[in-house]
PDB file of C-alpha atoms in Angstrom:
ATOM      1  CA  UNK A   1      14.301  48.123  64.860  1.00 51.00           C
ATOM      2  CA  UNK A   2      11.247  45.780  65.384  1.00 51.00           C
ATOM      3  CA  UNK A   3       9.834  47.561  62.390  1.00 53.00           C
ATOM      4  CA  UNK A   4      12.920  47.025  59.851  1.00 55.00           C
ATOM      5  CA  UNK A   5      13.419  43.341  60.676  1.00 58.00           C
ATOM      6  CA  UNK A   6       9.889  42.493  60.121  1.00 55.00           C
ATOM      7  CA  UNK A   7       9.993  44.553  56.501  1.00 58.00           C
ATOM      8  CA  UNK A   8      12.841  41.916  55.664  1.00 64.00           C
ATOM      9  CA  UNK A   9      11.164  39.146  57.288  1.00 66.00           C
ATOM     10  CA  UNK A  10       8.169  40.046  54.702  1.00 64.00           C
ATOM     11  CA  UNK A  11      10.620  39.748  51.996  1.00 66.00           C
ATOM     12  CA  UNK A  12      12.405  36.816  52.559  1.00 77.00           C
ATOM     13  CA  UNK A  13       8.919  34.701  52.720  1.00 76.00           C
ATOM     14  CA  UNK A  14       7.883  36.252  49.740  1.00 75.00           C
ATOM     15  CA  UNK A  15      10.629  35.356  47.826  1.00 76.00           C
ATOM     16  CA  UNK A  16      10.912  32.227  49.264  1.00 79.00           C
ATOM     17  CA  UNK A  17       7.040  31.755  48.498  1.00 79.00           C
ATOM     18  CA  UNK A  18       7.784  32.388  44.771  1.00 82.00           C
ATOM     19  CA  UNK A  19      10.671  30.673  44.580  1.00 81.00           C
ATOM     20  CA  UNK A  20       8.156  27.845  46.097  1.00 83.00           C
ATOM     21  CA  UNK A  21       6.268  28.183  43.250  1.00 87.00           C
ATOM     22  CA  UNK A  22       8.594  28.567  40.586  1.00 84.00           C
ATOM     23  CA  UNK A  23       9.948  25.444  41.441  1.00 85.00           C
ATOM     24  CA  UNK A  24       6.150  24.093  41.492  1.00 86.00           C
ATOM     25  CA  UNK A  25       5.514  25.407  38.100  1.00 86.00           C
ATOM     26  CA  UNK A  26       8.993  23.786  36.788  1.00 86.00           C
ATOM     27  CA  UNK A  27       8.130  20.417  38.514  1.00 86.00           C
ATOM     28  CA  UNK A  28       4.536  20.642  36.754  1.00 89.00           C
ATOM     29  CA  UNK A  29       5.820  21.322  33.650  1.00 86.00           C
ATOM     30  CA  UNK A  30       8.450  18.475  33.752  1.00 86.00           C
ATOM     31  CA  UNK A  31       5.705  15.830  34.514  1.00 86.00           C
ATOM     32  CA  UNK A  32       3.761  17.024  31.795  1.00 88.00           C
ATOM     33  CA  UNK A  33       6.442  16.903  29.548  1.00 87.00           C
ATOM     34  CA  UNK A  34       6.780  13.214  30.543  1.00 85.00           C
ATOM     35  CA  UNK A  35       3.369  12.155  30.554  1.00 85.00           C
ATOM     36  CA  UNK A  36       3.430  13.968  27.073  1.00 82.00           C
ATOM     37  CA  UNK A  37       6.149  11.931  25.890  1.00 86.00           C
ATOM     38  CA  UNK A  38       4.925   8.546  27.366  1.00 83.00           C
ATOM     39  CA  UNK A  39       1.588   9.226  25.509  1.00 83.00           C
ATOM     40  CA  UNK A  40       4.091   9.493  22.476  1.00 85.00           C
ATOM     41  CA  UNK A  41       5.441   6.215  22.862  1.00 84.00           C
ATOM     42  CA  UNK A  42       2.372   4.479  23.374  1.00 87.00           C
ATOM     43  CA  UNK A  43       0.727   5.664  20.027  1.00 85.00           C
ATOM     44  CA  UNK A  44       3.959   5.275  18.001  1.00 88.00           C
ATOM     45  CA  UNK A  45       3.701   1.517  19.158  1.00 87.00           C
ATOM     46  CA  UNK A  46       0.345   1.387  18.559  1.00 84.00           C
ATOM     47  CA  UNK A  47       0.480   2.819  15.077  1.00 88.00           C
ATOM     48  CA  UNK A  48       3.146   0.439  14.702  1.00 86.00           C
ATOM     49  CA  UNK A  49       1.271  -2.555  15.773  1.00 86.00           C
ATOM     50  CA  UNK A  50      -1.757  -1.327  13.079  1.00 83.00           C
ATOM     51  CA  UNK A  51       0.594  -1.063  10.369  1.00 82.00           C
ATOM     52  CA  UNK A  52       1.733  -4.978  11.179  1.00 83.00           C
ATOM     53  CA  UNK A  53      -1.540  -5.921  11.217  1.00 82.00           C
ATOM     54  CA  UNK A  54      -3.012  -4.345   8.424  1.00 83.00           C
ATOM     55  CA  UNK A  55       0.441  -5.974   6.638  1.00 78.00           C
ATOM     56  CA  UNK A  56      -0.706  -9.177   7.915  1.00 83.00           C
ATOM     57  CA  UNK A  57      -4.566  -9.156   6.373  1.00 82.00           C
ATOM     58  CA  UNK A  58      -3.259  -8.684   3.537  1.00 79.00           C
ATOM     59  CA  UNK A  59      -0.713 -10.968   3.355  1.00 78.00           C
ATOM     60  CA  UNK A  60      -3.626 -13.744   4.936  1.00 82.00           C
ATOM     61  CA  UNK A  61      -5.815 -12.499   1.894  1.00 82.00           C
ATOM     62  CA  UNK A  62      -3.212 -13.083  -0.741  1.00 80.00           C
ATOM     63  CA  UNK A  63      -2.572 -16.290   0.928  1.00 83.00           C
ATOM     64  CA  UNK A  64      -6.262 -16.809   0.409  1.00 83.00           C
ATOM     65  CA  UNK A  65      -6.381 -15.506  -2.907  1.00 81.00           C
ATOM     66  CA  UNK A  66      -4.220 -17.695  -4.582  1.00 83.00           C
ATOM     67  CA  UNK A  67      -5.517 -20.880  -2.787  1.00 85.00           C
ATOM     68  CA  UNK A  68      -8.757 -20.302  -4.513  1.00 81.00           C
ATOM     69  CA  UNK A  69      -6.803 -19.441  -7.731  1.00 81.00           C
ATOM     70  CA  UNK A  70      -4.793 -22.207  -7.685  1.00 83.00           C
ATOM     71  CA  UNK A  71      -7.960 -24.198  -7.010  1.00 84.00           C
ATOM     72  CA  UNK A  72      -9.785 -23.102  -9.999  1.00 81.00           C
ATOM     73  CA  UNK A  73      -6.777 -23.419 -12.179  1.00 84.00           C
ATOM     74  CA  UNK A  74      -6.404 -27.250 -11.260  1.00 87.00           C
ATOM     75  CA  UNK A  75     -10.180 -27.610 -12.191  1.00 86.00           C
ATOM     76  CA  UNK A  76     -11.823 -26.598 -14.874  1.00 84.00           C
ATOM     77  CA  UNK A  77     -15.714 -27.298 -12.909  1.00 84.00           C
ATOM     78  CA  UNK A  78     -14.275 -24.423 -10.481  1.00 82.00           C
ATOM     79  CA  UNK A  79     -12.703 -22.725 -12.864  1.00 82.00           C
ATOM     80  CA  UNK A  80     -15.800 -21.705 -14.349  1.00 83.00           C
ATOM     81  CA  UNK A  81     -17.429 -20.253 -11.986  1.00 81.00           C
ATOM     82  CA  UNK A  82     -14.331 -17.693 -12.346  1.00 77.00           C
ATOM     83  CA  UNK A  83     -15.544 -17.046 -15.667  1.00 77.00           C
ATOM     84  CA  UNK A  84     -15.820 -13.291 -15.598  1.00 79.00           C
ATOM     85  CA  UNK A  85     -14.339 -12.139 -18.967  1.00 81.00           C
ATOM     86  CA  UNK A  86     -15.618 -10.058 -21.447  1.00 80.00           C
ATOM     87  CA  UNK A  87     -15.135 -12.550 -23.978  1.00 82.00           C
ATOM     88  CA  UNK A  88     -16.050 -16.672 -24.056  1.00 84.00           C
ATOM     89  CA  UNK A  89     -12.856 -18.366 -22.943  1.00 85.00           C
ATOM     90  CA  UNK A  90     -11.853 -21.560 -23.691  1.00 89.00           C
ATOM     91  CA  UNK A  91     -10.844 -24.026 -20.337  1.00 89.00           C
ATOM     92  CA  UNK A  92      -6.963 -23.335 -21.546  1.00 90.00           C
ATOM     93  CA  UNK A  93      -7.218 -19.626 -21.925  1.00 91.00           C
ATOM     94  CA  UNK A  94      -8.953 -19.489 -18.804  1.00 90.00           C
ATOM     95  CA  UNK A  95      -6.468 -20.896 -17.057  1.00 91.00           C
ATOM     96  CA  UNK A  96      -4.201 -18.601 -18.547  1.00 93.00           C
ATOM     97  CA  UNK A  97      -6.295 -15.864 -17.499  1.00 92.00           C
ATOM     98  CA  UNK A  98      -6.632 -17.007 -13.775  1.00 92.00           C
ATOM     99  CA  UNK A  99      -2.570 -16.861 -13.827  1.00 93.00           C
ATOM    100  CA  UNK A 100      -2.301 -14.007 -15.270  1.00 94.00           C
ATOM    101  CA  UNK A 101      -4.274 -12.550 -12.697  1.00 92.00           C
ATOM    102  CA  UNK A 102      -2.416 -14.445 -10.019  1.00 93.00           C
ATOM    103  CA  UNK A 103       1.012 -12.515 -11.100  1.00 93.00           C
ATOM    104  CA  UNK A 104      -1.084  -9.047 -11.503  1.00 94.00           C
ATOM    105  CA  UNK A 105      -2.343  -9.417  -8.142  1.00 93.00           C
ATOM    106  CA  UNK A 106       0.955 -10.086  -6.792  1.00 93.00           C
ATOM    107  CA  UNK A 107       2.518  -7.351  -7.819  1.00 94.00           C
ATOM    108  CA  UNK A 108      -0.463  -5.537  -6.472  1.00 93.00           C
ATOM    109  CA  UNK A 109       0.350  -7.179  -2.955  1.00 92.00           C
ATOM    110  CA  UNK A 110       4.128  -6.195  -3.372  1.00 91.00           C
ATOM    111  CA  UNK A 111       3.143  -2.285  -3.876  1.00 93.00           C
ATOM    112  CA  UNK A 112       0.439  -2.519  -0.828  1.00 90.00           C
ATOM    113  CA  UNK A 113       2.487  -4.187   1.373  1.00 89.00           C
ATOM    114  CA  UNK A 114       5.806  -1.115   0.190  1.00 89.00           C
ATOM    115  CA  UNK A 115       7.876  -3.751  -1.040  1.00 90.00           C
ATOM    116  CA  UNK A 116       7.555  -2.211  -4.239  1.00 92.00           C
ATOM    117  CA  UNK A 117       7.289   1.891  -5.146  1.00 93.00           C
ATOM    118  CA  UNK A 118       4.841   3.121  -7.055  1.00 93.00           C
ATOM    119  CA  UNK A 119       7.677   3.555  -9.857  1.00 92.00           C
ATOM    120  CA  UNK A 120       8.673  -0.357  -9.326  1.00 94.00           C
ATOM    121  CA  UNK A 121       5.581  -1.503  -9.749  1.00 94.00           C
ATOM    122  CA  UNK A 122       5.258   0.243 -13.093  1.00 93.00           C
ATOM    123  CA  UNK A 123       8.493  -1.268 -14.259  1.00 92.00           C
ATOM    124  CA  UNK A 124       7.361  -4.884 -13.448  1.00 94.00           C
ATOM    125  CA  UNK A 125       4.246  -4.310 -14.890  1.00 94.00           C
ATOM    126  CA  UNK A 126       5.886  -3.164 -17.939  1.00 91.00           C
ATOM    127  CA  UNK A 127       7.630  -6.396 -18.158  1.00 91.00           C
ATOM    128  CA  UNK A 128       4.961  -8.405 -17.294  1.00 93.00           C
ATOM    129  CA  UNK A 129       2.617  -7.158 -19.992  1.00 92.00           C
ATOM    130  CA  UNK A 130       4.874  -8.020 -22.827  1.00 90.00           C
ATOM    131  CA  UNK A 131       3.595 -11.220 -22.316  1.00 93.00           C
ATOM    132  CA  UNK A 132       0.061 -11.256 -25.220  1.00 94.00           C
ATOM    133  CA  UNK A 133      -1.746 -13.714 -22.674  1.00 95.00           C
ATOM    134  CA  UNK A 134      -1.054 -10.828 -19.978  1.00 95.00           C
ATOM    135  CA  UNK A 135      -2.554  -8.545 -22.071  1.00 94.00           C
ATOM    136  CA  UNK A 136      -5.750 -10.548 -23.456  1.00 94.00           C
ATOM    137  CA  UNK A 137      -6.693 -11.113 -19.564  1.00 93.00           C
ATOM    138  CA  UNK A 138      -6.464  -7.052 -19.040  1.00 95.00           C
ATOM    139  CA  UNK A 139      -8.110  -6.361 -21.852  1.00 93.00           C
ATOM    140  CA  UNK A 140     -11.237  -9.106 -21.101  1.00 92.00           C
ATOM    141  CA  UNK A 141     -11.361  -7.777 -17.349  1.00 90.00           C
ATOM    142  CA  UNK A 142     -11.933  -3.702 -18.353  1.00 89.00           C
ATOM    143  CA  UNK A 143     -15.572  -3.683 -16.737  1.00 86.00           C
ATOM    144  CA  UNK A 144     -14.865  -5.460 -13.472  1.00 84.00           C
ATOM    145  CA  UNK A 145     -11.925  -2.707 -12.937  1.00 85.00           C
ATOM    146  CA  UNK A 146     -14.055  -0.082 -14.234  1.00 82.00           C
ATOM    147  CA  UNK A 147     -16.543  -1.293 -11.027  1.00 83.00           C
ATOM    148  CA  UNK A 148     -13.644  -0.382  -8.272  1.00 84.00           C
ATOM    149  CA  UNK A 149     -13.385   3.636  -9.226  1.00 82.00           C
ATOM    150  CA  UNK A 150     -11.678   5.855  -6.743  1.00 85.00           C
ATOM    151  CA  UNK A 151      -9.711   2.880  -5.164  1.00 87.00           C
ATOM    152  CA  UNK A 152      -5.799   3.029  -5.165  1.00 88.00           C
ATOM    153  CA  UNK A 153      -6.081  -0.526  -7.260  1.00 89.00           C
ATOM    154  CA  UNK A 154      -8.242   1.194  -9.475  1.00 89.00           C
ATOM    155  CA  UNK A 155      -5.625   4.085  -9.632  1.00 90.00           C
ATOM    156  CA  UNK A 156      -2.786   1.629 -10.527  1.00 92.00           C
ATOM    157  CA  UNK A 157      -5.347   0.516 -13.183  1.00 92.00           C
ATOM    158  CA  UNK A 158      -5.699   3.108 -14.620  1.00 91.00           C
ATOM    159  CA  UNK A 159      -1.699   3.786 -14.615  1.00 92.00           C
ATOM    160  CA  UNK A 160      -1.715   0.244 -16.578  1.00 93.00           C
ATOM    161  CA  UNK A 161      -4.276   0.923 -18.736  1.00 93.00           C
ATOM    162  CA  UNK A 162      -1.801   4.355 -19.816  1.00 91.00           C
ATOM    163  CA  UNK A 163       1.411   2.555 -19.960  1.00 90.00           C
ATOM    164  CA  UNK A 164      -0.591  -0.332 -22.303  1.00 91.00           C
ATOM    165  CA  UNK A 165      -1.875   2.245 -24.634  1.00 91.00           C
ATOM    166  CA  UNK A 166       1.567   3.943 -25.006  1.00 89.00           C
ATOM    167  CA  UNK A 167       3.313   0.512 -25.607  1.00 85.00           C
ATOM    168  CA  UNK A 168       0.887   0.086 -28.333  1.00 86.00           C
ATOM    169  CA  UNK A 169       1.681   3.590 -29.612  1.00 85.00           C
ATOM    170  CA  UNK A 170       5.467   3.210 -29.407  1.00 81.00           C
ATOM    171  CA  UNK A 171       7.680   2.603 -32.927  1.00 76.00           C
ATOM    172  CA  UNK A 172       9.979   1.197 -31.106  1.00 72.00           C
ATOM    173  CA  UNK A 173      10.966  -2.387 -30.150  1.00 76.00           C
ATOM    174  CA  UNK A 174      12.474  -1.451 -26.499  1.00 76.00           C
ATOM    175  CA  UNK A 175       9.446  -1.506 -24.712  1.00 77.00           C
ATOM    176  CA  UNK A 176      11.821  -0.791 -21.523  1.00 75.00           C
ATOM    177  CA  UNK A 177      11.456   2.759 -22.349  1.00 75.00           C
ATOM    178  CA  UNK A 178       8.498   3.156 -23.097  1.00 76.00           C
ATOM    179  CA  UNK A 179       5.677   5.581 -20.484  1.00 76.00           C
ATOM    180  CA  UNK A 180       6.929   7.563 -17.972  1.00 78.00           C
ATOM    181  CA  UNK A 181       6.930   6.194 -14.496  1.00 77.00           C
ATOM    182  CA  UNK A 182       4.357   7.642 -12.054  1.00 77.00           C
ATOM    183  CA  UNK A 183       5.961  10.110  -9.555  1.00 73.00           C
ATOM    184  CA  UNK A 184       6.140   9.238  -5.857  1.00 68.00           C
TER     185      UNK A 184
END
């Protein structure tokens, strides 16, 4: 008798040793599973936070941008030393230049900061570059964009410098149809 009851005896504690364990390795695995997903959290809110940041350099440097624009369009002494062209400007056309480059660059912002798609971007620059002045300031900045290669700017460039040649090219007067928007 002594001998049967301590065969079950033996049982019970190893099953209630496993069970033991099981429940160890379940309780393990749930605070893993939490620490997991805390971790998670914390770099979702820190990707977030990089993504407001980086939103807000930029929008500082546009800020900053067209304060020394507007600067050198109000003065022709400042203006000059702006005076990058290809070809000699006069202080009007120059001036005409520096805006044009204000509303490029702002549409620039717009796409970097994803308030524009890429395929927004290349309908407002299609509208914007019916404007001739538009166009004469592209055309006299070629080497300075030719000197930021393998950039995204220099990639929407380079999309511009496509959709001007194919305006150009086009027999027809509805330049809203003209080039094929860039896909996503």
């Amino acid at each position: 008798m002594a001998t049967r009851k301590f065969g079950k005896r033996g049982l019970d504690v190893a099953a209630v040793a496993g069970l033991g364990m099981a429940v160890g390795v379940l309780a393990t695995a749930a605070a893993q599973r939490h620490t997991l997903e805390s971790l998670r959290v914390r770099l979702e809110r820190l990707e977030q936070q990089a993504h407001a940041q980086r939103h807000a350099n930029l929008a500082s440097q546009q800020r900053q941008h067209w304060e020394l624009l507007s600067k050198a369009i109000d003065d022709p002494g400042l203006a000059e030393v702006l005076d990058i062209f290809e070809v000699p400007a006069s202080p009007a056309k120059r001036r005409q230049y520096l805006y044009a480059n204000a509303l490029y660059t702002n549409l620039l912002f717009y796409y970097r900061i994803g308030n524009l798609t890429k395929d927004e971007f290349f309908k407002r620059v299609r509208g914007t570059f019916q404007n001739p002045i538009v166009r004469e300031y592209w055309y006299a900045t070629a080497q300075q964009r030719a000197s930021i290669a393998d950039t995204e700017e220099a990639e929407l460039g380079l999309m511009v410098d496509d959709l001007l040649r194919q305006l150009e090219e086009a027999d027809t007067d509805e330049w809203w149809v003209v080039g094929e928007p860039p896909a996503e």
